[in-house]
Amino acid sequence: MNLSTSDQILACARAAQAAWAAIPVSRRCAILGDLRREIALQCESIADTIARETSKPLLDALSGDVLVTLEHLRYYESYAARILRSRQIGKPSFFFRGARFEKSFEPHGVALIFGPSNYPFQLTVIPLITALAAGNAVILKCSERTPETAALIAKLCARANLPPNLVQVLHDGPEQSVALIDARPDFIFFTGSSRHGQQVAQRAAKQLIPMILELGGKDASLVFADCHLDRAIEGICYGAFSNAGRVCIAVKRAYIEASIYDDFLARLKQRIMKLRVDTDTGADFCPLSKNSQSDPRAQVEDALSRGATLRWPHDRAAVAYQPTLLSDVPSDARILTEESFGPVLCVASFRDEAEAIALANASHFGLSSSIWTHSQARARRIAAQLSAGSCSVNDVIRAIANPHAPFGGNRLSGYGRYHGPEGLLSFSRVRTIMLTSDRRTREINWFPFNGRTRGQLASLIRFRHATTGLVGRLSRILMPLLLSTILPMAFAAQSKPQAHLSIDVHLTPHARGELAYLIFASSSGFPGEREKALRQGFLPIPTNAQNLRIDADLPPGTYAVSVYEDINSNHKLDHNLIGIPREPVGVSNNPPARFGPPHFDQCSFHLGETSKIITITLVRAS
Ligand code: NAD
């Protein structure tokens, strides 16, 4: 496929998507209901096609591919409209008085979905319907190894009367399909090996296309001595060898508590030996063909050459075609460090919980995991410490079939989640809307900036965020009260006209240190109580300065100002033994010096709505 072909595919998808996105979610899902009924009616012939094409048992195709897909379709029919509904969201009322926030979901646009070969129906149709429910158009790139299933999916979409070009199904090889990424779809969903996922992610990153990666795994299963042993053996046998181990969440590593290790290993081997192995799709296990893409023989040979023990099969030529059981595998063997996609299970023992967790986490993959124990408390404790996207307790694989449960991996197993609400939201973009009324002229953080609102905002911030314990709890309770008193005052101050006051201070000869200033709006605290001043501060006195100007924006009113040279920069006015200031002082109106501090009335002046300049001359009192 060249770029112009992929451009055409993209253009057709875009045209179909616009109309599809305009349909309400509930209606879209009702249309998908037709697809569900069509699949259900044809379930056996669909399973037959999949089983033949992928050499898997029929029952596996029916449950693992068809049933799981149908349950997901039903899930969207029931829940998608609710999940994608627009809704009001919270806000810190402190900063957003009177505002309302809403979030809504919109489709990405055109989703490019890469499907794998092992579950060619489930792992393409579930992302497909998720994308459609969210309002996207889809280019479905099925595996080049499953063209029959791809044709079947295309036919089912046509029978379900999906709009033309809404879903375009392809099964080109990787080389050709690279052009689809370069044609810039709006979203990519990739299921496949970690190596290919990395290649696709690199390509998509050039265009910053958002994506989800569902990649390979190396799942660990931890078996504790208190478990239901027969169930654990049955479960691990199924988890390791279902679909000939070609399951992303297959059990690849089983760690067994040391006290039951020998017994477990012997019984597991007995169980494996009883599997009905046949090329017939009615068997338990259909062997991989000798030219299978996912042949892990070389990895098994590598492990054996490093000292691993082959427990089953006895015939070394049958290794990896038949269910294969290895023990004593060194941790650096390729079968443990690389992705392997075939019927090979490695078994080892552990002494305690800590070692079990360490062994399970000693992998670069992190898709799923399982724990076998009678103790649910222990299971929860351990599950919380496993670095895998999911964990099943006393079960394997089945959890992926729950449409309510988010699914996905960590680390080399990929990123992002699908299934459940998270899955639907992954195929959507979130849009946030803030609605504010236009009753006020300005907001507290808008221009003009002034010291009073800045001070009130700082007090509110400290009250809300710097208090702890009882005061902290009280602050939250009192916040509504504050919001209805302080903030309106702050807003009022903000919206009142502000006048500019300039205070020109004549310094003493050779003045040094800092110039302290205090502005009072009443007699309370005048002239020296800093905490009662409306404004106060310190300005450094430059060398050889003779004058210094102080600027302030204030609402119209009556004020008095006091200033002093803080020679030693100790941020207080120093006095001698009889209370006379030792540092040069001055006040507004420059009244004649007298014994004791000046009165507010002597020093006050009126500031109107226009700017004003006053002058203060500093004098030495002692
Ligand atoms: P694969 O990586 O060979 O192919 C997956 C898809 O990607 C195919 O459609 C293929 O054509 C395409 N592709 C491959 N390389 C590409 C490239 N460079 N550029 C563009 N497209 C490319 O995987 P597979 O063998 O079909 O499937 C098995 C793999 O998928 C295993 O590794 C398995 O663990 C993984 N898998 C993961 C999940 C999961 O949900 N995490 C599920 C199933 C399978």
Short mmCIF file of N, CA, C and O in Angstrom, two decimals, residues 217-223 236 239-241 249-256 264 268 324-326 329-331 333-338 340 342 344-350 355-372 386-388 396 411 413:
data_model
loop_
_atom_site.label_atom_id
_atom_site.label_comp_id
_atom_site.label_asym_id
_atom_site.label_seq_id
_atom_site.Cartn_x
_atom_site.Cartn_y
_atom_site.Cartn_z
N GLY A 217 3.44 -10.75 27.07
CA GLY A 217 3.58 -10.91 28.52
C GLY A 217 4.50 -12.06 28.88
O GLY A 217 5.00 -12.79 28.01
N LYS A 218 4.74 -12.20 30.15
CA LYS A 218 5.55 -13.31 30.69
C LYS A 218 4.95 -13.60 32.06
O LYS A 218 5.59 -13.51 33.10
N ASP A 219 3.65 -13.92 32.05
CA ASP A 219 2.89 -13.92 33.30
C ASP A 219 3.38 -14.95 34.31
O ASP A 219 3.66 -16.10 33.96
N ALA A 220 3.40 -14.51 35.56
CA ALA A 220 3.78 -15.39 36.66
C ALA A 220 2.54 -15.86 37.40
O ALA A 220 1.55 -15.13 37.50
N SER A 221 2.61 -17.09 37.90
CA SER A 221 1.55 -17.63 38.72
C SER A 221 2.19 -18.10 40.03
O SER A 221 3.16 -18.87 40.00
N LEU A 222 1.68 -17.62 41.16
CA LEU A 222 2.28 -17.95 42.46
C LEU A 222 1.38 -18.95 43.18
O LEU A 222 0.20 -18.67 43.42
N VAL A 223 1.93 -20.13 43.52
CA VAL A 223 1.11 -21.18 44.13
C VAL A 223 1.55 -21.38 45.58
O VAL A 223 2.70 -21.75 45.84
N ILE A 236 -3.42 -23.95 36.15
CA ILE A 236 -2.12 -23.62 35.55
C ILE A 236 -1.92 -24.40 34.25
O ILE A 236 -1.39 -23.87 33.27
N GLY A 239 -3.97 -22.46 31.88
CA GLY A 239 -3.39 -21.13 31.67
C GLY A 239 -2.13 -21.17 30.82
O GLY A 239 -1.83 -20.24 30.09
N ALA A 240 -1.38 -22.27 30.93
CA ALA A 240 -0.13 -22.35 30.18
C ALA A 240 -0.33 -22.88 28.76
O ALA A 240 0.39 -22.48 27.84
N PHE A 241 -1.30 -23.78 28.57
CA PHE A 241 -1.36 -24.51 27.30
C PHE A 241 -2.62 -24.26 26.48
O PHE A 241 -2.77 -24.83 25.40
N ILE A 249 -1.87 -13.55 27.89
CA ILE A 249 -1.86 -13.68 29.34
C ILE A 249 -1.74 -15.15 29.76
O ILE A 249 -2.26 -15.56 30.79
N ALA A 250 -1.05 -15.94 28.93
CA ALA A 250 -0.78 -17.34 29.30
C ALA A 250 0.16 -17.35 30.50
O ALA A 250 0.97 -16.44 30.69
N VAL A 251 0.05 -18.39 31.32
CA VAL A 251 1.02 -18.56 32.42
C VAL A 251 2.32 -19.04 31.80
O VAL A 251 2.36 -20.09 31.15
N LYS A 252 3.37 -18.28 31.97
CA LYS A 252 4.68 -18.67 31.42
C LYS A 252 5.63 -19.08 32.53
O LYS A 252 6.60 -19.79 32.28
N ARG A 253 5.38 -18.58 33.74
CA ARG A 253 6.26 -18.89 34.87
C ARG A 253 5.38 -19.28 36.06
O ARG A 253 4.51 -18.51 36.46
N ALA A 254 5.58 -20.50 36.60
CA ALA A 254 4.83 -20.90 37.79
C ALA A 254 5.82 -21.03 38.94
O ALA A 254 6.81 -21.75 38.84
N TYR A 255 5.58 -20.28 40.01
CA TYR A 255 6.43 -20.33 41.21
C TYR A 255 5.64 -21.00 42.33
O TYR A 255 4.53 -20.58 42.65
N ILE A 256 6.23 -22.08 42.87
CA ILE A 256 5.49 -22.95 43.80
C ILE A 256 6.16 -22.90 45.17
O ILE A 256 7.40 -22.95 45.27
N PHE A 264 3.74 -30.93 43.60
CA PHE A 264 3.05 -30.13 42.58
C PHE A 264 3.60 -30.44 41.19
O PHE A 264 2.84 -30.68 40.23
N LEU A 268 1.48 -31.92 38.22
CA LEU A 268 1.29 -31.08 37.03
C LEU A 268 1.72 -31.84 35.78
O LEU A 268 1.04 -31.83 34.74
N THR A 324 5.15 -28.13 26.88
CA THR A 324 6.53 -28.33 27.33
C THR A 324 6.72 -27.76 28.73
O THR A 324 6.31 -26.63 29.01
N LEU A 325 7.32 -28.59 29.61
CA LEU A 325 7.49 -28.21 31.01
C LEU A 325 8.98 -28.20 31.35
O LEU A 325 9.67 -29.21 31.19
N LEU A 326 9.46 -27.05 31.83
CA LEU A 326 10.87 -26.91 32.18
C LEU A 326 10.99 -26.53 33.65
O LEU A 326 10.17 -25.78 34.17
N VAL A 329 15.33 -23.42 35.42
CA VAL A 329 15.71 -22.53 34.32
C VAL A 329 16.49 -21.34 34.89
O VAL A 329 15.97 -20.63 35.77
N PRO A 330 17.73 -21.10 34.45
CA PRO A 330 18.47 -19.96 34.98
C PRO A 330 17.79 -18.64 34.61
O PRO A 330 17.17 -18.54 33.54
N SER A 331 17.92 -17.65 35.49
CA SER A 331 17.15 -16.41 35.29
C SER A 331 17.55 -15.65 34.03
O SER A 331 16.78 -14.84 33.52
N ALA A 333 18.19 -17.09 31.14
CA ALA A 333 17.85 -17.86 29.93
C ALA A 333 16.87 -17.06 29.07
O ALA A 333 16.01 -16.33 29.59
N ARG A 334 17.01 -17.17 27.76
CA ARG A 334 16.18 -16.38 26.85
C ARG A 334 14.69 -16.62 27.06
O ARG A 334 13.87 -15.72 26.91
N ILE A 335 14.34 -17.87 27.44
CA ILE A 335 12.92 -18.19 27.61
C ILE A 335 12.30 -17.35 28.75
O ILE A 335 11.10 -17.14 28.79
N LEU A 336 13.16 -16.86 29.66
CA LEU A 336 12.65 -16.02 30.74
C LEU A 336 12.82 -14.52 30.46
O LEU A 336 12.05 -13.71 30.97
N THR A 337 13.82 -14.17 29.68
CA THR A 337 14.06 -12.73 29.46
C THR A 337 13.34 -12.20 28.22
O THR A 337 13.00 -11.02 28.16
N GLU A 338 13.10 -13.09 27.21
CA GLU A 338 12.47 -12.62 25.97
C GLU A 338 11.00 -13.02 25.95
O GLU A 338 10.59 -13.93 26.66
N SER A 340 8.04 -15.08 24.68
CA SER A 340 7.94 -16.38 23.98
C SER A 340 6.46 -16.64 23.78
O SER A 340 5.65 -16.36 24.65
N GLY A 342 4.43 -19.58 22.82
CA GLY A 342 4.18 -20.98 22.52
C GLY A 342 3.99 -21.75 23.81
O GLY A 342 3.99 -21.16 24.90
N VAL A 344 5.24 -23.31 26.41
CA VAL A 344 6.36 -23.63 27.30
C VAL A 344 6.10 -23.01 28.67
O VAL A 344 5.89 -21.80 28.78
N LEU A 345 6.13 -23.86 29.69
CA LEU A 345 5.94 -23.39 31.07
C LEU A 345 7.20 -23.66 31.88
O LEU A 345 7.72 -24.78 31.89
N CYS A 346 7.71 -22.63 32.55
CA CYS A 346 8.90 -22.77 33.40
C CYS A 346 8.44 -22.78 34.86
O CYS A 346 7.66 -21.91 35.26
N VAL A 347 8.95 -23.75 35.63
CA VAL A 347 8.51 -23.90 37.02
C VAL A 347 9.71 -23.78 37.95
O VAL A 347 10.80 -24.27 37.65
N ALA A 348 9.50 -23.10 39.09
CA ALA A 348 10.55 -22.98 40.11
C ALA A 348 9.88 -22.87 41.47
O ALA A 348 8.65 -22.71 41.56
N SER A 349 10.67 -22.96 42.54
CA SER A 349 10.08 -22.90 43.89
C SER A 349 10.44 -21.58 44.56
O SER A 349 11.36 -20.89 44.13
N PHE A 350 9.67 -21.24 45.62
CA PHE A 350 10.02 -20.07 46.44
C PHE A 350 9.86 -20.44 47.91
O PHE A 350 9.11 -21.37 48.24
N GLU A 355 10.00 -13.69 48.54
CA GLU A 355 10.72 -14.25 47.40
C GLU A 355 9.77 -14.48 46.22
O GLU A 355 10.13 -14.24 45.05
N ALA A 356 8.55 -14.90 46.52
CA ALA A 356 7.58 -15.12 45.45
C ALA A 356 7.33 -13.82 44.68
O ALA A 356 7.32 -13.79 43.44
N ILE A 357 7.17 -12.73 45.42
CA ILE A 357 6.90 -11.43 44.79
C ILE A 357 8.11 -10.99 43.97
O ILE A 357 7.98 -10.52 42.83
N ALA A 358 9.31 -11.18 44.54
CA ALA A 358 10.52 -10.76 43.83
C ALA A 358 10.68 -11.55 42.53
O ALA A 358 11.01 -10.98 41.48
N LEU A 359 10.41 -12.86 42.57
CA LEU A 359 10.54 -13.67 41.35
C LEU A 359 9.52 -13.22 40.30
O LEU A 359 9.85 -13.07 39.12
N ALA A 360 8.28 -13.01 40.75
CA ALA A 360 7.24 -12.60 39.80
C ALA A 360 7.59 -11.26 39.14
O ALA A 360 7.37 -11.07 37.95
N ASN A 361 8.15 -10.37 39.93
CA ASN A 361 8.44 -9.02 39.39
C ASN A 361 9.77 -8.94 38.65
O ASN A 361 10.09 -7.89 38.09
N ALA A 362 10.52 -10.04 38.63
CA ALA A 362 11.83 -10.00 37.97
C ALA A 362 11.69 -10.22 36.47
O ALA A 362 12.35 -11.06 35.87
N SER A 363 10.81 -9.47 35.86
CA SER A 363 10.58 -9.59 34.42
C SER A 363 10.33 -8.20 33.87
O SER A 363 9.80 -7.33 34.57
N HIS A 364 10.75 -7.98 32.62
CA HIS A 364 10.49 -6.67 32.02
C HIS A 364 9.03 -6.54 31.57
O HIS A 364 8.59 -5.47 31.19
N PHE A 365 8.32 -7.67 31.56
CA PHE A 365 6.92 -7.64 31.14
C PHE A 365 6.02 -7.47 32.36
O PHE A 365 6.43 -7.77 33.47
N GLY A 366 4.81 -7.02 32.15
CA GLY A 366 3.90 -6.82 33.27
C GLY A 366 2.46 -6.84 32.80
O GLY A 366 1.73 -5.87 32.98
N LEU A 367 2.04 -7.94 32.19
CA LEU A 367 0.69 -7.97 31.63
C LEU A 367 -0.32 -8.43 32.69
O LEU A 367 -1.12 -7.67 33.18
N SER A 368 -0.27 -9.72 33.04
CA SER A 368 -1.21 -10.20 34.05
C SER A 368 -0.46 -11.12 35.02
O SER A 368 0.76 -11.30 34.89
N SER A 369 -1.18 -11.71 35.96
CA SER A 369 -0.55 -12.57 36.97
C SER A 369 -1.64 -13.37 37.65
O SER A 369 -2.83 -13.06 37.50
N SER A 370 -1.25 -14.39 38.42
CA SER A 370 -2.25 -15.13 39.19
C SER A 370 -1.64 -15.63 40.50
O SER A 370 -0.43 -15.79 40.60
N ILE A 371 -2.52 -15.80 41.48
CA ILE A 371 -2.10 -16.25 42.81
C ILE A 371 -3.05 -17.36 43.23
O ILE A 371 -4.27 -17.24 43.06
N TRP A 372 -2.50 -18.43 43.77
CA TRP A 372 -3.33 -19.55 44.23
C TRP A 372 -3.14 -19.68 45.73
O TRP A 372 -2.06 -20.01 46.21
N LEU A 386 2.38 -6.89 42.95
CA LEU A 386 2.83 -7.42 41.66
C LEU A 386 2.75 -6.35 40.59
O LEU A 386 1.72 -5.66 40.47
N SER A 387 3.81 -6.21 39.83
CA SER A 387 3.81 -5.13 38.84
C SER A 387 3.21 -5.63 37.53
O SER A 387 3.89 -5.71 36.51
N ALA A 388 1.95 -5.99 37.57
CA ALA A 388 1.23 -6.45 36.37
C ALA A 388 -0.07 -5.67 36.28
O ALA A 388 -0.58 -5.19 37.30
N VAL A 396 -7.27 -18.13 36.12
CA VAL A 396 -6.36 -17.65 35.08
C VAL A 396 -7.16 -17.22 33.84
O VAL A 396 -8.24 -17.74 33.59
N ARG A 411 4.95 -1.72 31.56
CA ARG A 411 6.32 -1.89 31.06
C ARG A 411 6.32 -2.44 29.63
O ARG A 411 5.58 -1.94 28.78
N SER A 413 4.90 -4.76 28.38
CA SER A 413 3.59 -5.29 27.96
C SER A 413 2.68 -4.19 27.44
O SER A 413 1.53 -4.46 27.07
#
